[in-house]
Short mmCIF file of C-alpha atoms and ligand atoms in Angstrom, two decimals:
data_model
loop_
_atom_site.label_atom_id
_atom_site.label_comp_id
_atom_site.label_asym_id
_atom_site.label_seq_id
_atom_site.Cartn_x
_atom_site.Cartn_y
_atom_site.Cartn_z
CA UNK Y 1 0.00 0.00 0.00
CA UNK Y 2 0.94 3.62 -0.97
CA UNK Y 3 2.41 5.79 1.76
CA UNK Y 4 -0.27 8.40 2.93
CA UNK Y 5 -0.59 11.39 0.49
CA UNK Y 6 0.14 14.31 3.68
CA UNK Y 7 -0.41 17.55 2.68
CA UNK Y 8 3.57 17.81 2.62
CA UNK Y 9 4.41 14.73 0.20
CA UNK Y 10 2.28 15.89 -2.37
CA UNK Y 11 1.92 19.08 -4.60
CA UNK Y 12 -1.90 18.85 -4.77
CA UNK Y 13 -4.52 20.04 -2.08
CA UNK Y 14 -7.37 17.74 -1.56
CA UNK Y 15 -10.78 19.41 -0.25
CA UNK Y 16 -13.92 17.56 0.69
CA UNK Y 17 -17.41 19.12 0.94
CA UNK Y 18 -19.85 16.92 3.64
CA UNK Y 19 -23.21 17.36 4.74
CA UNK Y 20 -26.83 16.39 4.84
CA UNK Y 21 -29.14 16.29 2.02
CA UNK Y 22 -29.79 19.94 0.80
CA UNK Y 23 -26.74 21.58 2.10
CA UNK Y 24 -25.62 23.62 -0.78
CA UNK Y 25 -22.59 21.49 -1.04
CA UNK Y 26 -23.12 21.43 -5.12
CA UNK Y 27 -23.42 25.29 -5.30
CA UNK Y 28 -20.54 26.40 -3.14
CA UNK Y 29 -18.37 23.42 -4.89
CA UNK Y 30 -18.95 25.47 -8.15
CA UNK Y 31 -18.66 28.74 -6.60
CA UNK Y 32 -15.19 27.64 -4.48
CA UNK Y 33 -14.16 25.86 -7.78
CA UNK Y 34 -14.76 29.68 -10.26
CA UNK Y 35 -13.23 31.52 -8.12
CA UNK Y 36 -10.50 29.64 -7.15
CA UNK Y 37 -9.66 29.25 -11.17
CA UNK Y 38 -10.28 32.87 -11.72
CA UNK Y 39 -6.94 33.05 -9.12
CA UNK Y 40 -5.29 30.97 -11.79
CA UNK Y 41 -5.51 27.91 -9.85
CA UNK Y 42 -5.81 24.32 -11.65
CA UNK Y 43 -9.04 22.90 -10.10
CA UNK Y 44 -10.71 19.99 -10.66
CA UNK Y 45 -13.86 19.04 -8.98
CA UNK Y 46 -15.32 15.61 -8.57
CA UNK Y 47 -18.23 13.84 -6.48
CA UNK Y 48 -19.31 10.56 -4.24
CA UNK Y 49 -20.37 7.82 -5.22
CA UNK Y 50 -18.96 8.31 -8.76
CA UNK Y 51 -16.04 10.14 -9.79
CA UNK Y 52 -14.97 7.62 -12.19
CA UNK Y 53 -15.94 5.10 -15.19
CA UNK Y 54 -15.76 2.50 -12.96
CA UNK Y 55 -17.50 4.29 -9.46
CA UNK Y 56 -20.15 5.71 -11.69
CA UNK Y 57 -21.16 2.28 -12.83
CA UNK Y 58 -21.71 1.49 -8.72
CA UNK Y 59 -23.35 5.13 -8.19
CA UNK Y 60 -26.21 3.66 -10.20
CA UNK Y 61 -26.40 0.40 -8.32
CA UNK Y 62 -26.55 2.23 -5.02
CA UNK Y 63 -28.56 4.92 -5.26
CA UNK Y 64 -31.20 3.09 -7.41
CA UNK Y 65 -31.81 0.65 -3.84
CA UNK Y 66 -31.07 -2.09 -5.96
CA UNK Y 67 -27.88 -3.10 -3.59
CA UNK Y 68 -30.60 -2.22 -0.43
CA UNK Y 69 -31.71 -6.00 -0.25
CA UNK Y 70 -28.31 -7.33 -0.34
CA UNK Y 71 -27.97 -5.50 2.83
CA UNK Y 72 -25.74 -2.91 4.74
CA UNK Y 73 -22.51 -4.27 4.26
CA UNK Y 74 -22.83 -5.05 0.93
CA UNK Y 75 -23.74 -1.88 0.52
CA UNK Y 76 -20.55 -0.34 2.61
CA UNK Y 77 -18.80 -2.61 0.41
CA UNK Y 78 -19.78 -0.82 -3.16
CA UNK Y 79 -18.99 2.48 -1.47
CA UNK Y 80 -15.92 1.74 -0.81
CA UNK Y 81 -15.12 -0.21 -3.91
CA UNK Y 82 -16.38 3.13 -5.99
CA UNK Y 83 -14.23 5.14 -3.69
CA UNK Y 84 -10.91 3.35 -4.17
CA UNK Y 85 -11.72 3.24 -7.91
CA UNK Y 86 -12.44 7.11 -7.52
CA UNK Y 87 -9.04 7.76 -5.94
CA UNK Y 88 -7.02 5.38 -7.98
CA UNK Y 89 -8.26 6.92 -11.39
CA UNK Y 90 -8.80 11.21 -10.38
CA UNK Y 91 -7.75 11.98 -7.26
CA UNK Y 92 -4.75 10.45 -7.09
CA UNK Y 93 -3.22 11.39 -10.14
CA UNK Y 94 -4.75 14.45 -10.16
CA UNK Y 95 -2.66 15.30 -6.68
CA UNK Y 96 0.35 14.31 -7.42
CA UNK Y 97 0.47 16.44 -10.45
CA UNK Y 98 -0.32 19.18 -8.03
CA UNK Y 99 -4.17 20.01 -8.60
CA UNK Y 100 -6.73 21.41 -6.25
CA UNK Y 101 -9.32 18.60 -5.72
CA UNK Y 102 -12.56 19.35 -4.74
CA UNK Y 103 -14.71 16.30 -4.20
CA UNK Y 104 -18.96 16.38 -3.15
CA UNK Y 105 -18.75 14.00 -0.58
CA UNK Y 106 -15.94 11.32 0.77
CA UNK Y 107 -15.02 8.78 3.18
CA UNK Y 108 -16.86 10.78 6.45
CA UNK Y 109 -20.35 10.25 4.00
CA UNK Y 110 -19.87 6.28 4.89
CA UNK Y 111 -18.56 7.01 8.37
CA UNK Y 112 -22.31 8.46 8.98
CA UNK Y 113 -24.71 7.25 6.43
CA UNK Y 114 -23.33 3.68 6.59
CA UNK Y 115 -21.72 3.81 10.11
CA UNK Y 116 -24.45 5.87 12.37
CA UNK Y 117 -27.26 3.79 13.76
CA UNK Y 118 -26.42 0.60 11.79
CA UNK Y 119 -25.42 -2.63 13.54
CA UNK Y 120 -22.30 -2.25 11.33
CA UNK Y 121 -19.14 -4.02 12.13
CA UNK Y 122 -17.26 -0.56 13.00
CA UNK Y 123 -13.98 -2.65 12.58
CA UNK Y 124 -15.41 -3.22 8.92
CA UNK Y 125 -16.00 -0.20 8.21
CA UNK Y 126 -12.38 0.81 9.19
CA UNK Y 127 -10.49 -1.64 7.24
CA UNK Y 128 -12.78 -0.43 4.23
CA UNK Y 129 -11.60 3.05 4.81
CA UNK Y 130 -8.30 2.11 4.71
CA UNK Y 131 -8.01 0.38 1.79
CA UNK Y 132 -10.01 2.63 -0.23
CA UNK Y 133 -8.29 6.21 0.62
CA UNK Y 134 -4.80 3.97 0.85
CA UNK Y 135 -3.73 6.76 1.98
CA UNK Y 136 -5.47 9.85 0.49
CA UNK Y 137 -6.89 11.60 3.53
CA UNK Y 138 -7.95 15.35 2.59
CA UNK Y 139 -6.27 18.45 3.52
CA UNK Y 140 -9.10 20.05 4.04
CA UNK Y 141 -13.04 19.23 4.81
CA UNK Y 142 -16.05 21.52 4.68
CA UNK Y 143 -19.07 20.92 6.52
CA UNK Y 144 -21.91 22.41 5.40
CA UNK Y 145 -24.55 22.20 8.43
CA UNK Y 146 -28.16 23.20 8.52
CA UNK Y 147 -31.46 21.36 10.57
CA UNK Y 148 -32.02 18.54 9.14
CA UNK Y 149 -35.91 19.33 7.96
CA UNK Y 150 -34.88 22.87 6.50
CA UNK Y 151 -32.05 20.96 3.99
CA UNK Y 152 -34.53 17.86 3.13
CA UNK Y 153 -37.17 20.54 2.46
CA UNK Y 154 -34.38 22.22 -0.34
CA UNK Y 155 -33.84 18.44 -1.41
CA UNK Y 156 -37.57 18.01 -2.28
CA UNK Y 157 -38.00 21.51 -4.42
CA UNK Y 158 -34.75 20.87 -6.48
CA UNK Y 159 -36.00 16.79 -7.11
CA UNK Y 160 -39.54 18.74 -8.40
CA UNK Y 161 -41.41 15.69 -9.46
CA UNK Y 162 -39.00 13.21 -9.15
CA UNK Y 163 -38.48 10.35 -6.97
CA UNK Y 164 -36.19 10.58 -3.57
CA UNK Y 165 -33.41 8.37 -4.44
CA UNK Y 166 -32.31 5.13 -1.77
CA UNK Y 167 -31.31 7.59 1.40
CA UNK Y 168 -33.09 10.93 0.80
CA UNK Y 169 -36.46 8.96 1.33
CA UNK Y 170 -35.30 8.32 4.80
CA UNK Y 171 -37.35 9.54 8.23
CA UNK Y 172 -36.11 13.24 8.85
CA UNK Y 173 -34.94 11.96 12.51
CA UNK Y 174 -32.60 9.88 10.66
CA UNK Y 175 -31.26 12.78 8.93
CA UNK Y 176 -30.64 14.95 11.92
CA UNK Y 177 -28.61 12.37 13.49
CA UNK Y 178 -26.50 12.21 10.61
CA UNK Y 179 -26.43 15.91 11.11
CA UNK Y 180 -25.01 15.39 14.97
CA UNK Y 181 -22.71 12.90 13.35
CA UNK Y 182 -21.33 15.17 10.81
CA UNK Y 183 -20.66 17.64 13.49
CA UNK Y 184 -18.86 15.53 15.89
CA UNK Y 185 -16.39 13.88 12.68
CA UNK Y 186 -15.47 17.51 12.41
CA UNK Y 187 -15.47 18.03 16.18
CA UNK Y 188 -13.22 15.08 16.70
CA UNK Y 189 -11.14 15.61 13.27
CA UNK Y 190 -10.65 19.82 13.63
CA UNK Y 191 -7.57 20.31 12.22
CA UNK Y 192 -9.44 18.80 8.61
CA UNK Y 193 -12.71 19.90 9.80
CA UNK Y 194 -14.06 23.26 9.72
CA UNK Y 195 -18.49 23.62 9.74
CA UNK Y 196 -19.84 26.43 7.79
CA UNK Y 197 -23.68 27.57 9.05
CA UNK Y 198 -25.47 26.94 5.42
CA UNK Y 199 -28.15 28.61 6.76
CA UNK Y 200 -26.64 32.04 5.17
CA UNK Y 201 -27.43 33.37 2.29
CA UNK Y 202 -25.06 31.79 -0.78
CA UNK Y 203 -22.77 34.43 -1.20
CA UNK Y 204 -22.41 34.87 2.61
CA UNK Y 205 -20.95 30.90 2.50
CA UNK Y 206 -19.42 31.39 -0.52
CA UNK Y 207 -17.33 34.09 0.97
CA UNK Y 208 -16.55 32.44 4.33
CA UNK Y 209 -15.29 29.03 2.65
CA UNK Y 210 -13.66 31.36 -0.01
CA UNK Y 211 -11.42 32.73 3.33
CA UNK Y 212 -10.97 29.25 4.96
CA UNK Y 213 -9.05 27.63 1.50
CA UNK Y 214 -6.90 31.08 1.40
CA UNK Y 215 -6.20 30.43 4.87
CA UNK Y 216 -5.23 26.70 4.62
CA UNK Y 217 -3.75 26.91 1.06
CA UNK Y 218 -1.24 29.70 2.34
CA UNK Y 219 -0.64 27.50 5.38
CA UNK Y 220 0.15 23.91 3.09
CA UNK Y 221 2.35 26.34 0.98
CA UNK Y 222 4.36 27.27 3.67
CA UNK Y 223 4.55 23.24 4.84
CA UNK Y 224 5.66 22.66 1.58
CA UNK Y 225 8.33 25.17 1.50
CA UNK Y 226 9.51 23.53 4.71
CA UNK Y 227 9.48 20.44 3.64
CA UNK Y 228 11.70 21.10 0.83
CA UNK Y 229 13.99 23.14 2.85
CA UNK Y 230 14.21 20.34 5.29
CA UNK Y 231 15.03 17.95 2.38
CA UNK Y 232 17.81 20.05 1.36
CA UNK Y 233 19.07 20.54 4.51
CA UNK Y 234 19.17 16.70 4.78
CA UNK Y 235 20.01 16.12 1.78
CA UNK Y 236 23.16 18.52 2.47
CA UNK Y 237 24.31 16.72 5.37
CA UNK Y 238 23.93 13.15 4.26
CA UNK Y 239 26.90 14.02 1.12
P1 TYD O 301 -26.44 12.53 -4.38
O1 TYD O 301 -27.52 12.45 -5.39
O2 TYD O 301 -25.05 12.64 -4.87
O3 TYD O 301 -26.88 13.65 -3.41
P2 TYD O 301 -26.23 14.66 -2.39
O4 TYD O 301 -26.49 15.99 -3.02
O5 TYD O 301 -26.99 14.43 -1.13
O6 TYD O 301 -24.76 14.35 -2.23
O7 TYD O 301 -26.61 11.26 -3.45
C1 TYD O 301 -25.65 10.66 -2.74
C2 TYD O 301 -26.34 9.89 -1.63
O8 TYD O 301 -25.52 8.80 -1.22
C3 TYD O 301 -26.59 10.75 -0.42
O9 TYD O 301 -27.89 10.48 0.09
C4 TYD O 301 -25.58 10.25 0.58
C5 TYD O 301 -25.32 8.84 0.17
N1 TYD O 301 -23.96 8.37 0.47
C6 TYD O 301 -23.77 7.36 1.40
O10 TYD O 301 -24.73 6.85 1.97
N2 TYD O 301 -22.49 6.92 1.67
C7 TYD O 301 -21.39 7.44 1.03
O11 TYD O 301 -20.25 7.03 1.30
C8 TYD O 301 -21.61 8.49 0.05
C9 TYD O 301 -20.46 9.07 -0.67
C10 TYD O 301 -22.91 8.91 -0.20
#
């Protein structure tokens, strides 16, 4: 297995957007993603399940319920299959040739939607993690958090007429404790982690998440810097 991708072994910067169902986490992703390429960055944005060929195929079997009666773990399974597919084929490659990627969703989606109130192995669900980042953990995680009734409400006027797919259809309880479990990932995990209220108005979040990447892209340039300085100084004394 690959060494882990730290923000100081690779060029790239890897963002995540989380959240519950309605969050905005599409809209700010395009808004974060324009304005970070009018800076002249090279950004490339991706989403969960999917990202790839090969994950998209799975996004399909997943979110259609056709994996439901196969049960949980199956389905934990397909997530992580599409993820290490996902990071294997874009985000990988795309880091180490030193691209911004921002991805709709990762790894702390499974942690709640398949971990939270499940009788999930939690064991499982670790060793899955594993070897499906192997070793791509992001820099950098947004969580967009609003009440849980407020963002499925949003959910249901965007779908119009359509159907909710396998988890939107779920009992809004069930969405505010993935809500509570969002918030204590990035409560646990804040150095990543940083919630943004998505109750704002857009541009308000836009600009607030716009400040947070300045903030932490300044910061992994500087831990880059180091690192390379440290290399050389090693690098000097070892000859
Ligand atoms: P999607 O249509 O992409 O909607 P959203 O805008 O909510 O991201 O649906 C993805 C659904 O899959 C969403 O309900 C969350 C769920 N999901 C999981 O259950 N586990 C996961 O690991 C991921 C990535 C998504």
């Amino acid at each position: 297995m690959d060494a882990s991708l730290s923000s100081q072994s690779v060029p790239g910067f890897f963002i995540t957007f989380e959240g519950g169902e309605g969050s905005g986490k599409t809209t700010q992703i395009e808004r974060l993603a324009g304005w970070l390429r009018e800076e002249g960055r090279d950004v490339v944005t991706t989403r969960e399940p999917g990202g790839s060929p090969g994950a998209d195929a799975l996004r399909y079997v997943i979110l259609s319920g056709a994996a439901e009666a196969f049960g949980e773990e199956v389905e934990a399974i397909l997530f992580a299959a599409a993820r290490a597919d996902h990071v294997a084929q874009l985000i990988r490659p795309a880091l180490k040739a030193g691209r911004i990627v921002i991805s709709d969703r990762f790894h702390d989606s499974t942690r709640v939607y398949q971990g939270l109130g499940s009788d999930m192995d939690t064991e499982l669900l670790d060793c899955l993690e594993r070897a499906a980042l192997s070793g791509v953990y992001p820099d950098l995680t947004i969580v967009l958090d609003l009440p849980a009734a407020d963002g499925l409400r949003r959910a249901a006027a965007r779908r119009g007429k359509a159907l909710p797919d396998r988890f939107e259809k779920e009992d809004v309880a069930v969405h505010e404790s993935r809500r509570r479990g969002f918030l204590g990932i990035a409560e646990m995990e804040s150095d990543r982690c940083v919630v943004v209220d998505a109750r704002q108005p857009v541009n308000a979040v836009a600009d607030e998440i716009a400040r947070i990447v300045e903030d932490r892209l300044s910061a992994h340039r500087l831990e880059r810097v180091g690192h390379s300085l440290g290399a050389a100084v090693q690098g000097a004394g070892g000859a």
